[in-house]
Amino acid sequence: MNLASIKERVQEFILTQQYGDADSKLLELEAIFPEDPDLYAMRAFMYFQQGQTDQARTILEKAIQSHIVNGDILFSRAQIYELDREFLRAVELYEFLLFKCQIEDERAELLEHLNELQEQNQERLEQELADEEMGDAHRLLRENSPVLHVHLLYDSQYCDNFIRMVHEGMDATHHVFLIVANRNQEFSTITEVTLKLPGVIRIDIDDHLNQLIEYLSRGSAIYIHFLFDYICELICKLDLKTNLNWVVWGADLYNYVDYKLYDQQTSAYLSRIGLTSSNQIDKKTLSYYYRKSAVRRISRVLTLFDGDFDILKRNFITKAKRYEFSYPNFVDFVHLTPIYSKRVIDHQHQTTILLGNSANPSNQHIELIDMISPYKDENIKVIMPLSYGGFQPYINDIVKLGKETFGDKFTPILKLLDLKQYADLLADVDIALFNNRRQQAVGNIIALLYMGKKVFINPAAITFDYFKKLGVNIHDIHSIEKLSYAELNANIVDVQREQRLISSNWSKHRSLELFLDIVDINEKREG
């Protein structure tokens, strides 16, 4: 009888509770094959069946410490962690098996068990995470090695401005800026000047994944400037846990939680063209689980908005703490021309109305057009930025609707403008409407408020409460339906006061101050 057959016989003994026969046969095999992990796994399983958890724990620890390991041993050890109510250790070991598993049915069972385990023990897990983070902080505090700050960025004006701010405002010696791109991707906003700065490296994800992995493994503080799915997967597979800093952009949070993004008209349109109009995502997929696991490992969430962090905590198990952070605005305030306290409304003046900030359907362009349509016969010009963030069929339909509603008064912006051109466009705006229900368009809003423009925001967005608390002149977008054209235009505002409020919270200097505080926390290895 070969070894495989003997092992099958031992399994039969255990399953039929013939534990004496199983023990005798295992002793014989262990004497001949002392490093066979299957034998350790079977003995541990036999102890489990007999309710002898301590003996099972001892044999599994002996195997692991001797590096005699297979999937069954690790799974059994995870089960004991679970029985011992060490849920974080259990979750991490189950996850290790999940991320290595290639058998679909086994992966599905592991995924289902992990989801149930976390749902049933969320409070306990959060406490264990907090205890683990405290231990990591104390351990790292004793280490004297210099901190390598690794930034994961992508082609964005905000990322370009951020890199230049760091280089101009502080010692960037220990900062590496990885611009992650696809093969042959041409950058539209990351400039050649920025790419030539020390520490700025383009990473083509298709060809240089190993280089990215090397930097992530070496980094002692990692800053994730938009939490993409592939980054979540890398965090899990590399088992990164310490000093992960997530700069929340908006879509990387709101697209992964139960949150109403669309009102009736946009929702109906998306359903009509075969796209989901709800944000009810499938939380049972492996891709979503990578995100859950990655978020659980993140130490710091960087955002100005309490609301973002509240939504995160309601939807994910997290040990993270929130720290204030803002990018330097993509339009420098020195390039903006303010209006003054009161503009006289007359029929000679054409009112320029800005609708939204991008082509993303979350702007709810259909509703925006509908809101302004009562004024279509007035002396207005309607501008709608559609140069990025959406998909072409949607953009085509929105442009068609805008033209049908406003005719030649409608101007879609279909190509990216440089900063000077965009600043000039914003300076020409009189009234701006932002109908997004999530945090979005913040850069546009602060630039417009700085110039004393009249800005309407959807009160469902957390930015509405934020700006109200800040004390700036903001308006509820739903109030428009009650306004006459003269009332819509009326805009009595203390521009100098608006500028003081915006500058003190959103200037480049303030952005640098906030980031320096975060760098200091990472370098001291504090929580």
PDB file of C-alpha atoms in Angstrom, residues 301-404:
ATOM      1  CA  VAL A 301      -7.151  58.669   6.116  1.00  0.00           C
ATOM      2  CA  LEU A 302      -6.258  62.081   4.709  1.00  0.00           C
ATOM      3  CA  THR A 303      -9.226  64.344   4.016  1.00  0.00           C
ATOM      4  CA  LEU A 304     -10.554  67.716   5.128  1.00  0.00           C
ATOM      5  CA  PHE A 305     -14.063  66.352   5.413  1.00  0.00           C
ATOM      6  CA  ASP A 306     -15.419  64.657   8.531  1.00  0.00           C
ATOM      7  CA  GLY A 307     -18.256  63.357   6.369  1.00  0.00           C
ATOM      8  CA  ASP A 308     -15.910  61.280   4.217  1.00  0.00           C
ATOM      9  CA  PHE A 309     -14.447  59.616   7.272  1.00  0.00           C
ATOM     10  CA  ASP A 310     -17.873  58.990   8.816  1.00  0.00           C
ATOM     11  CA  ILE A 311     -19.006  57.227   5.635  1.00  0.00           C
ATOM     12  CA  LEU A 312     -15.816  55.167   5.616  1.00  0.00           C
ATOM     13  CA  LYS A 313     -16.327  54.031   9.215  1.00  0.00           C
ATOM     14  CA  ARG A 314     -19.953  53.103   8.554  1.00  0.00           C
ATOM     15  CA  ASN A 315     -18.999  50.828   5.680  1.00  0.00           C
ATOM     16  CA  PHE A 316     -15.604  49.332   6.556  1.00  0.00           C
ATOM     17  CA  ILE A 317     -13.770  47.894   9.536  1.00  0.00           C
ATOM     18  CA  THR A 318     -10.864  50.279  10.023  1.00  0.00           C
ATOM     19  CA  LYS A 319      -8.143  51.205  12.491  1.00  0.00           C
ATOM     20  CA  ALA A 320      -7.464  54.470  10.661  1.00  0.00           C
ATOM     21  CA  LYS A 321      -7.458  57.951  12.106  1.00  0.00           C
ATOM     22  CA  ARG A 322      -8.397  61.024  10.073  1.00  0.00           C
ATOM     23  CA  TYR A 323      -5.910  63.801   9.410  1.00  0.00           C
ATOM     24  CA  GLU A 324      -6.660  67.026   7.589  1.00  0.00           C
ATOM     25  CA  PHE A 325      -5.164  67.258   4.129  1.00  0.00           C
ATOM     26  CA  SER A 326      -5.850  69.237   0.980  1.00  0.00           C
ATOM     27  CA  TYR A 327      -4.061  69.479  -2.333  1.00  0.00           C
ATOM     28  CA  PRO A 328      -2.868  72.895  -3.462  1.00  0.00           C
ATOM     29  CA  ASN A 329      -5.671  74.162  -5.668  1.00  0.00           C
ATOM     30  CA  PHE A 330      -5.195  73.539  -9.378  1.00  0.00           C
ATOM     31  CA  VAL A 331      -5.900  77.237 -10.049  1.00  0.00           C
ATOM     32  CA  ASP A 332      -3.575  79.519  -8.072  1.00  0.00           C
ATOM     33  CA  PHE A 333      -5.500  82.292  -6.304  1.00  0.00           C
ATOM     34  CA  VAL A 334      -3.077  84.925  -7.629  1.00  0.00           C
ATOM     35  CA  HIS A 335      -4.377  84.224 -11.137  1.00  0.00           C
ATOM     36  CA  LEU A 336      -8.013  84.755 -10.179  1.00  0.00           C
ATOM     37  CA  THR A 337      -9.723  88.091 -10.668  1.00  0.00           C
ATOM     38  CA  PRO A 338     -12.358  88.860  -8.027  1.00  0.00           C
ATOM     39  CA  ILE A 339     -15.625  90.626  -8.645  1.00  0.00           C
ATOM     40  CA  TYR A 340     -16.770  93.208  -6.102  1.00  0.00           C
ATOM     41  CA  SER A 341     -19.502  93.390  -3.534  1.00  0.00           C
ATOM     42  CA  LYS A 342     -22.464  93.965  -5.823  1.00  0.00           C
ATOM     43  CA  ARG A 343     -22.991  93.630  -9.563  1.00  0.00           C
ATOM     44  CA  VAL A 344     -25.753  95.727 -11.096  1.00  0.00           C
ATOM     45  CA  ILE A 345     -28.055  93.502 -13.124  1.00  0.00           C
ATOM     46  CA  ASP A 346     -29.068  94.828 -16.486  1.00  0.00           C
ATOM     47  CA  HIS A 347     -30.249  93.354 -19.729  1.00  0.00           C
ATOM     48  CA  GLN A 348     -26.985  94.225 -21.467  1.00  0.00           C
ATOM     49  CA  HIS A 349     -24.997  91.879 -19.277  1.00  0.00           C
ATOM     50  CA  GLN A 350     -24.942  88.237 -20.348  1.00  0.00           C
ATOM     51  CA  THR A 351     -25.050  85.953 -17.324  1.00  0.00           C
ATOM     52  CA  THR A 352     -22.595  83.057 -17.606  1.00  0.00           C
ATOM     53  CA  ILE A 353     -23.731  79.908 -15.814  1.00  0.00           C
ATOM     54  CA  LEU A 354     -21.375  76.982 -15.126  1.00  0.00           C
ATOM     55  CA  LEU A 355     -22.980  73.537 -14.802  1.00  0.00           C
ATOM     56  CA  GLY A 356     -20.886  70.832 -13.123  1.00  0.00           C
ATOM     57  CA  ASN A 357     -17.179  70.149 -13.297  1.00  0.00           C
ATOM     58  CA  SER A 358     -16.703  67.022 -15.427  1.00  0.00           C
ATOM     59  CA  ALA A 359     -18.408  64.458 -17.646  1.00  0.00           C
ATOM     60  CA  ASN A 360     -19.002  62.049 -14.773  1.00  0.00           C
ATOM     61  CA  PRO A 361     -22.734  61.234 -14.521  1.00  0.00           C
ATOM     62  CA  SER A 362     -22.476  61.984 -10.778  1.00  0.00           C
ATOM     63  CA  ASN A 363     -22.732  65.663 -11.838  1.00  0.00           C
ATOM     64  CA  GLN A 364     -26.350  64.872 -12.758  1.00  0.00           C
ATOM     65  CA  HIS A 365     -26.210  66.990 -15.896  1.00  0.00           C
ATOM     66  CA  ILE A 366     -29.775  66.172 -16.945  1.00  0.00           C
ATOM     67  CA  GLU A 367     -31.140  67.668 -13.731  1.00  0.00           C
ATOM     68  CA  LEU A 368     -28.797  70.663 -14.065  1.00  0.00           C
ATOM     69  CA  ILE A 369     -30.100  71.437 -17.550  1.00  0.00           C
ATOM     70  CA  ASP A 370     -33.651  71.058 -16.301  1.00  0.00           C
ATOM     71  CA  MET A 371     -33.015  73.467 -13.398  1.00  0.00           C
ATOM     72  CA  ILE A 372     -31.755  76.219 -15.689  1.00  0.00           C
ATOM     73  CA  SER A 373     -34.191  75.620 -18.552  1.00  0.00           C
ATOM     74  CA  PRO A 374     -36.759  78.167 -17.187  1.00  0.00           C
ATOM     75  CA  TYR A 375     -34.179  80.887 -17.928  1.00  0.00           C
ATOM     76  CA  LYS A 376     -33.383  79.737 -21.466  1.00  0.00           C
ATOM     77  CA  ASP A 377     -34.951  82.819 -23.032  1.00  0.00           C
ATOM     78  CA  GLU A 378     -32.926  85.177 -20.841  1.00  0.00           C
ATOM     79  CA  ASN A 379     -29.563  86.688 -21.757  1.00  0.00           C
ATOM     80  CA  ILE A 380     -27.501  83.727 -20.560  1.00  0.00           C
ATOM     81  CA  LYS A 381     -24.542  81.627 -21.610  1.00  0.00           C
ATOM     82  CA  VAL A 382     -24.382  78.052 -20.279  1.00  0.00           C
ATOM     83  CA  ILE A 383     -20.960  76.403 -19.924  1.00  0.00           C
ATOM     84  CA  MET A 384     -20.592  72.697 -19.169  1.00  0.00           C
ATOM     85  CA  PRO A 385     -17.152  71.062 -18.684  1.00  0.00           C
ATOM     86  CA  LEU A 386     -17.253  67.590 -20.270  1.00  0.00           C
ATOM     87  CA  SER A 387     -13.576  67.067 -21.070  1.00  0.00           C
ATOM     88  CA  TYR A 388     -12.868  64.192 -18.672  1.00  0.00           C
ATOM     89  CA  GLY A 389     -14.444  61.695 -16.306  1.00  0.00           C
ATOM     90  CA  GLY A 390     -17.303  60.318 -18.427  1.00  0.00           C
ATOM     91  CA  PHE A 391     -17.969  58.014 -21.364  1.00  0.00           C
ATOM     92  CA  GLN A 392     -18.578  59.159 -24.916  1.00  0.00           C
ATOM     93  CA  PRO A 393     -22.213  58.038 -25.490  1.00  0.00           C
ATOM     94  CA  TYR A 394     -23.243  59.844 -22.299  1.00  0.00           C
ATOM     95  CA  ILE A 395     -21.300  62.980 -23.284  1.00  0.00           C
ATOM     96  CA  ASN A 396     -22.934  62.928 -26.734  1.00  0.00           C
ATOM     97  CA  ASP A 397     -26.415  62.689 -25.216  1.00  0.00           C
ATOM     98  CA  ILE A 398     -25.751  65.500 -22.731  1.00  0.00           C
ATOM     99  CA  VAL A 399     -24.394  67.780 -25.458  1.00  0.00           C
ATOM    100  CA  LYS A 400     -27.468  67.010 -27.590  1.00  0.00           C
ATOM    101  CA  LEU A 401     -29.814  67.803 -24.680  1.00  0.00           C
ATOM    102  CA  GLY A 402     -27.946  71.021 -23.895  1.00  0.00           C
ATOM    103  CA  LYS A 403     -28.129  72.200 -27.505  1.00  0.00           C
ATOM    104  CA  GLU A 404     -31.804  71.295 -27.781  1.00  0.00           C
TER     105      GLU A 404
END
